[in-house]
Amino acid sequence: MIKSFYKKIFSEKIRLNIRIYLNRFFSFFYMGKNYYCVCCGKSFRIFKTKGYLKRENAECPYCMSLERVRLLSYYLSNELNVEKYAGTKVLHFAPEKCLFDKFKNLDIEYVDADINPAYARHVVDITNIPFDDDYFQLIICSHVLGHIPDERKAINELYRVLKPGGIALILSLVDLNRDKTYENTMYTTKNDRLKHYGEPDLCRLHGIDIKERLTAGGFKVEAIDYRKYFSENEQTKFSLGNGEREIIYSCTK
């Protein structure tokens, strides 16, 4: 009842901001030297557990970044050098806060996008992107496609609005032991999807054929396990995940 009352009083966007500030306040109790977050530059004794499958040391206690976000932040700075993307156009779906903060201060046209206005400044349906063909030099789409019923249409739209020579960085939950993506339109309830896909709001669980699914949309695709650029000790200290959520599919047009 208290939870229901809380939701009626505060909008989803306000609740999200409250959570952000509460995390920052209580992060003091996690301080230490065992783990380091590249997104906020702070060190901690432990990271928070996250997810329905309870991933240990997954979420930064201060900025709430997850394994894939920290890895993507490293990749964007070290490999793409996005800090020098002056004058370019960037489309970022489901923007993670630390990456949003990285981009919003750059001299670029930055479109943070989500179907839910609580999570981005621009309300955009990924299956109907309201921009001209060949518009963006860089697209970031992390852990979105698995939630979209019409995935093919979304991939086609991402390809359409990407400039020739541009890059789309796409990430998703992938079962690395499964050759083919697992999806069944009969799974419509949260319990069914949690049981079969591992998350209650997924429409499918990608297999390693995700690369072929992106290629079918016109992209040239390179699968990058960027964790391997770090030593085992660094992977642990930075908490960069086990590869199921962190493979970067670099898609070019």
CSV table of C-alpha atoms in Angstrom, one decimal:
chain,number,residue,atom,x,y,z
A,1,MET,CA,0.0,0.0,0.0
A,2,ILE,CA,2.9,2.4,0.8
A,3,LYS,CA,4.5,1.6,-2.5
A,4,SER,CA,1.3,2.2,-4.4
A,5,PHE,CA,0.8,5.5,-2.5
A,6,TYR,CA,4.4,6.5,-3.3
A,7,LYS,CA,3.9,5.9,-7.0
A,8,LYS,CA,0.7,8.0,-7.0
A,9,ILE,CA,2.4,11.0,-5.4
A,10,PHE,CA,5.6,11.0,-7.4
A,11,SER,CA,6.0,10.6,-11.2
A,12,GLU,CA,8.3,7.9,-12.5
A,13,LYS,CA,10.9,10.5,-13.4
A,14,ILE,CA,10.9,12.0,-9.9
A,15,ARG,CA,11.2,8.5,-8.4
A,16,LEU,CA,14.2,7.8,-10.6
A,17,ASN,CA,15.9,11.0,-9.4
A,18,ILE,CA,15.1,10.2,-5.8
A,19,ARG,CA,16.7,6.8,-6.3
A,20,ILE,CA,19.8,8.5,-7.8
A,21,TYR,CA,20.3,10.8,-4.8
A,22,LEU,CA,19.6,8.1,-2.2
A,23,ASN,CA,22.2,5.9,-3.9
A,24,ARG,CA,24.8,8.7,-3.7
A,25,PHE,CA,24.0,9.3,-0.1
A,26,PHE,CA,24.2,5.7,1.0
A,27,SER,CA,27.3,4.9,-1.2
A,28,PHE,CA,29.4,6.1,1.8
A,29,PHE,CA,28.8,2.7,3.4
A,30,TYR,CA,30.3,0.9,0.4
A,31,MET,CA,33.6,2.8,0.3
A,32,GLY,CA,36.8,0.8,0.0
A,33,LYS,CA,39.5,-0.2,-2.5
A,34,ASN,CA,38.4,-3.5,-4.0
A,35,TYR,CA,36.4,-2.2,-6.9
A,36,TYR,CA,36.6,0.9,-9.1
A,37,CYS,CA,33.9,2.5,-11.2
A,38,VAL,CA,35.2,4.3,-14.4
A,39,CYS,CA,31.9,6.1,-14.7
A,40,CYS,CA,32.0,8.1,-11.5
A,41,GLY,CA,35.7,7.6,-10.7
A,42,LYS,CA,35.0,6.2,-7.2
A,43,SER,CA,36.3,3.1,-5.4
A,44,PHE,CA,34.3,0.7,-3.2
A,45,ARG,CA,34.6,-2.3,-0.9
A,46,ILE,CA,31.9,-4.0,-2.9
A,47,PHE,CA,29.4,-3.2,-5.7
A,48,LYS,CA,25.7,-3.9,-5.3
A,49,THR,CA,23.9,-7.1,-6.4
A,50,LYS,CA,21.7,-6.7,-9.4
A,51,GLY,CA,19.2,-8.5,-11.5
A,52,TYR,CA,16.6,-11.3,-11.1
A,53,LEU,CA,19.5,-13.8,-11.3
A,54,LYS,CA,21.4,-11.8,-8.6
A,55,ARG,CA,24.6,-10.9,-10.3
A,56,GLU,CA,27.2,-10.2,-7.5
A,57,ASN,CA,29.1,-6.9,-7.6
A,58,ALA,CA,27.2,-5.6,-10.6
A,59,GLU,CA,25.9,-2.1,-9.8
A,60,CYS,CA,28.0,0.8,-8.7
A,61,PRO,CA,26.7,2.0,-5.3
A,62,TYR,CA,27.1,5.7,-6.3
A,63,CYS,CA,26.2,6.2,-10.0
A,64,MET,CA,24.3,2.9,-10.5
A,65,SER,CA,26.4,1.9,-13.6
A,66,LEU,CA,26.3,-1.7,-14.5
A,67,GLU,CA,29.0,-4.0,-16.0
A,68,ARG,CA,28.1,-3.3,-19.6
A,69,VAL,CA,27.9,0.5,-19.0
A,70,ARG,CA,31.4,0.6,-17.5
A,71,LEU,CA,32.8,-1.5,-20.3
A,72,LEU,CA,31.1,0.7,-22.9
A,73,SER,CA,32.4,3.8,-21.3
A,74,TYR,CA,35.9,2.5,-21.6
A,75,TYR,CA,35.3,1.5,-25.2
A,76,LEU,CA,33.9,4.9,-26.1
A,77,SER,CA,36.8,6.8,-24.6
A,78,ASN,CA,39.7,4.5,-25.5
A,79,GLU,CA,38.7,3.2,-28.9
A,80,LEU,CA,36.3,5.8,-30.4
A,81,ASN,CA,37.6,8.8,-28.6
A,82,VAL,CA,34.1,10.3,-28.4
A,83,GLU,CA,35.5,13.4,-26.6
A,84,LYS,CA,36.6,14.5,-30.1
A,85,TYR,CA,33.3,13.9,-31.8
A,86,ALA,CA,32.7,17.7,-32.2
A,87,GLY,CA,30.0,18.6,-34.6
A,88,THR,CA,28.7,15.1,-35.1
A,89,LYS,CA,25.2,13.7,-34.5
A,90,VAL,CA,24.7,11.0,-31.9
A,91,LEU,CA,21.6,8.9,-31.2
A,92,HIS,CA,21.5,7.1,-27.9
A,93,PHE,CA,18.6,4.8,-27.0
A,94,ALA,CA,17.8,4.1,-23.3
A,95,PRO,CA,20.6,6.4,-22.2
A,96,GLU,CA,22.5,5.3,-19.2
A,97,LYS,CA,23.1,8.3,-16.9
A,98,CYS,CA,26.9,8.2,-16.8
A,99,LEU,CA,27.0,8.0,-20.6
A,100,PHE,CA,24.4,10.7,-20.9
A,101,ASP,CA,26.6,12.9,-18.7
A,102,LYS,CA,29.5,12.1,-21.0
A,103,PHE,CA,27.8,13.1,-24.2
A,104,LYS,CA,25.6,16.1,-23.1
A,105,ASN,CA,28.7,18.2,-22.4
A,106,LEU,CA,30.3,17.6,-25.8
A,107,ASP,CA,30.0,19.9,-28.8
A,108,ILE,CA,27.6,17.5,-30.7
A,109,GLU,CA,24.0,17.1,-31.6
A,110,TYR,CA,23.1,14.5,-29.0
A,111,VAL,CA,19.7,12.8,-29.1
A,112,ASP,CA,19.0,10.8,-26.0
A,113,ALA,CA,15.9,8.7,-26.8
A,114,ASP,CA,13.4,6.4,-25.1
A,115,ILE,CA,9.8,5.4,-25.5
A,116,ASN,CA,9.3,6.3,-21.9
A,117,PRO,CA,9.7,10.1,-21.2
A,118,ALA,CA,11.0,9.4,-17.7
A,119,TYR,CA,14.2,8.1,-19.1
A,120,ALA,CA,15.2,10.5,-21.9
A,121,ARG,CA,14.5,14.0,-23.2
A,122,HIS,CA,13.3,12.7,-26.5
A,123,VAL,CA,10.4,10.3,-26.8
A,124,VAL,CA,11.3,8.1,-29.8
A,125,ASP,CA,9.9,4.7,-31.0
A,126,ILE,CA,12.9,2.7,-32.2
A,127,THR,CA,10.7,1.2,-34.9
A,128,ASN,CA,9.8,4.6,-36.2
A,129,ILE,CA,12.7,7.0,-35.7
A,130,PRO,CA,11.7,10.6,-36.7
A,131,PHE,CA,14.9,11.5,-38.4
A,132,ASP,CA,16.1,11.6,-42.0
A,133,ASP,CA,18.0,8.8,-43.7
A,134,ASP,CA,21.8,8.9,-43.1
A,135,TYR,CA,21.5,11.3,-40.2
A,136,PHE,CA,23.7,10.0,-37.3
A,137,GLN,CA,27.4,9.3,-37.2
A,138,LEU,CA,27.1,7.3,-34.0
A,139,ILE,CA,24.2,5.3,-32.6
A,140,ILE,CA,24.3,3.6,-29.2
A,141,CYS,CA,21.6,0.9,-28.5
A,142,SER,CA,22.4,-1.1,-25.4
A,143,HIS,CA,19.9,-3.7,-24.2
A,144,VAL,CA,17.0,-2.5,-26.2
A,145,LEU,CA,16.4,-4.8,-29.1
A,146,GLY,CA,15.6,-7.8,-26.9
A,147,HIS,CA,12.6,-5.8,-25.6
A,148,ILE,CA,11.2,-4.8,-29.0
A,149,PRO,CA,8.4,-7.0,-30.4
A,150,ASP,CA,9.3,-6.1,-34.0
A,151,GLU,CA,13.0,-6.4,-33.8
A,152,ARG,CA,13.6,-6.5,-37.6
A,153,LYS,CA,11.8,-3.2,-38.1
A,154,ALA,CA,13.9,-1.7,-35.3
A,155,ILE,CA,17.1,-2.9,-36.9
A,156,ASN,CA,16.0,-1.5,-40.3
A,157,GLU,CA,15.3,1.9,-38.7
A,158,LEU,CA,18.7,1.9,-37.1
A,159,TYR,CA,20.4,1.1,-40.4
A,160,ARG,CA,18.3,3.8,-42.2
A,161,VAL,CA,19.2,6.7,-40.0
A,162,LEU,CA,23.0,5.8,-39.7
A,163,LYS,CA,25.3,7.6,-42.1
A,164,PRO,CA,27.4,5.6,-44.5
A,165,GLY,CA,30.7,5.1,-42.6
A,166,GLY,CA,28.9,5.6,-39.3
A,167,ILE,CA,28.9,3.2,-36.3
A,168,ALA,CA,26.1,1.7,-34.4
A,169,LEU,CA,27.1,0.1,-31.1
A,170,ILE,CA,24.5,-2.6,-30.2
A,171,LEU,CA,24.5,-4.7,-27.0
A,172,SER,CA,22.0,-7.3,-25.7
A,173,LEU,CA,21.6,-10.1,-23.3
A,174,VAL,CA,23.1,-13.1,-25.2
A,175,ASP,CA,23.0,-16.8,-24.3
A,176,LEU,CA,26.5,-17.7,-25.4
A,177,ASN,CA,25.7,-21.4,-25.4
A,178,ARG,CA,22.7,-21.0,-27.7
A,179,ASP,CA,23.3,-20.9,-31.5
A,180,LYS,CA,19.8,-19.6,-32.3
A,181,THR,CA,17.8,-16.8,-30.7
A,182,TYR,CA,15.1,-18.2,-28.5
A,183,GLU,CA,11.7,-16.5,-28.9
A,184,ASN,CA,8.1,-17.7,-28.6
A,185,THR,CA,5.2,-15.3,-29.1
A,186,MET,CA,3.2,-17.4,-26.6
A,187,TYR,CA,5.3,-16.1,-23.8
A,188,THR,CA,3.4,-13.0,-22.9
A,189,THR,CA,3.3,-12.9,-19.1
A,190,LYS,CA,6.2,-11.6,-16.9
A,191,ASN,CA,6.5,-15.0,-15.3
A,192,ASP,CA,6.8,-16.8,-18.6
A,193,ARG,CA,9.4,-14.4,-19.9
A,194,LEU,CA,11.4,-14.5,-16.7
A,195,LYS,CA,11.4,-18.3,-16.8
A,196,HIS,CA,12.4,-18.7,-20.4
A,197,TYR,CA,14.4,-15.5,-21.1
A,198,GLY,CA,15.8,-14.6,-17.7
A,199,GLU,CA,14.1,-11.2,-17.5
A,200,PRO,CA,10.4,-10.4,-17.3
A,201,ASP,CA,10.2,-7.8,-20.0
A,202,LEU,CA,12.2,-9.5,-22.8
A,203,CYS,CA,10.6,-10.6,-26.0
A,204,ARG,CA,13.4,-13.0,-26.8
A,205,LEU,CA,16.7,-14.3,-25.6
A,206,HIS,CA,19.4,-13.7,-28.2
A,207,GLY,CA,21.8,-16.5,-29.2
A,208,ILE,CA,25.1,-16.0,-30.9
A,209,ASP,CA,23.1,-15.6,-34.2
A,210,ILE,CA,22.5,-12.0,-33.1
A,211,LYS,CA,25.3,-11.1,-35.4
A,212,GLU,CA,23.5,-12.6,-38.4
A,213,ARG,CA,20.3,-10.9,-37.4
A,214,LEU,CA,22.0,-7.5,-37.5
A,215,THR,CA,23.8,-8.4,-40.7
A,216,ALA,CA,20.4,-9.3,-42.3
A,217,GLY,CA,19.5,-5.6,-41.6
A,218,GLY,CA,22.3,-4.5,-43.9
A,219,PHE,CA,25.0,-3.9,-41.3
A,220,LYS,CA,28.6,-5.1,-41.5
A,221,VAL,CA,29.1,-6.4,-38.0
A,222,GLU,CA,32.1,-7.1,-35.7
A,223,ALA,CA,31.5,-8.8,-32.4
A,224,ILE,CA,33.9,-7.3,-29.8
A,225,ASP,CA,34.5,-8.8,-26.4
A,226,TYR,CA,36.2,-5.7,-25.0
A,227,ARG,CA,36.7,-7.4,-21.6
A,228,LYS,CA,39.6,-9.3,-23.1
A,229,TYR,CA,41.5,-6.0,-23.5
A,230,PHE,CA,41.9,-6.0,-19.7
A,231,SER,CA,43.7,-8.4,-17.4
A,232,GLU,CA,41.7,-10.8,-15.2
A,233,ASN,CA,42.5,-8.6,-12.2
A,234,GLU,CA,41.3,-5.5,-14.0
A,235,GLN,CA,38.1,-7.3,-15.2
A,236,THR,CA,37.4,-8.1,-11.6
A,237,LYS,CA,38.3,-4.7,-10.1
A,238,PHE,CA,36.3,-2.8,-12.7
A,239,SER,CA,33.5,-5.5,-12.6
A,240,LEU,CA,33.1,-5.9,-16.4
A,241,GLY,CA,30.8,-8.9,-16.4
A,242,ASN,CA,31.0,-12.4,-17.9
A,243,GLY,CA,30.3,-11.6,-21.5
A,244,GLU,CA,26.6,-12.4,-21.5
A,245,ARG,CA,25.6,-8.8,-21.5
A,246,GLU,CA,28.8,-7.0,-22.5
A,247,ILE,CA,29.6,-8.1,-26.1
A,248,ILE,CA,29.7,-5.0,-28.3
A,249,TYR,CA,28.4,-5.5,-31.8
A,250,SER,CA,30.0,-2.7,-33.8
A,251,CYS,CA,27.8,-2.2,-36.8
A,252,THR,CA,28.8,-0.1,-39.8
A,253,LYS,CA,27.0,1.0,-42.9
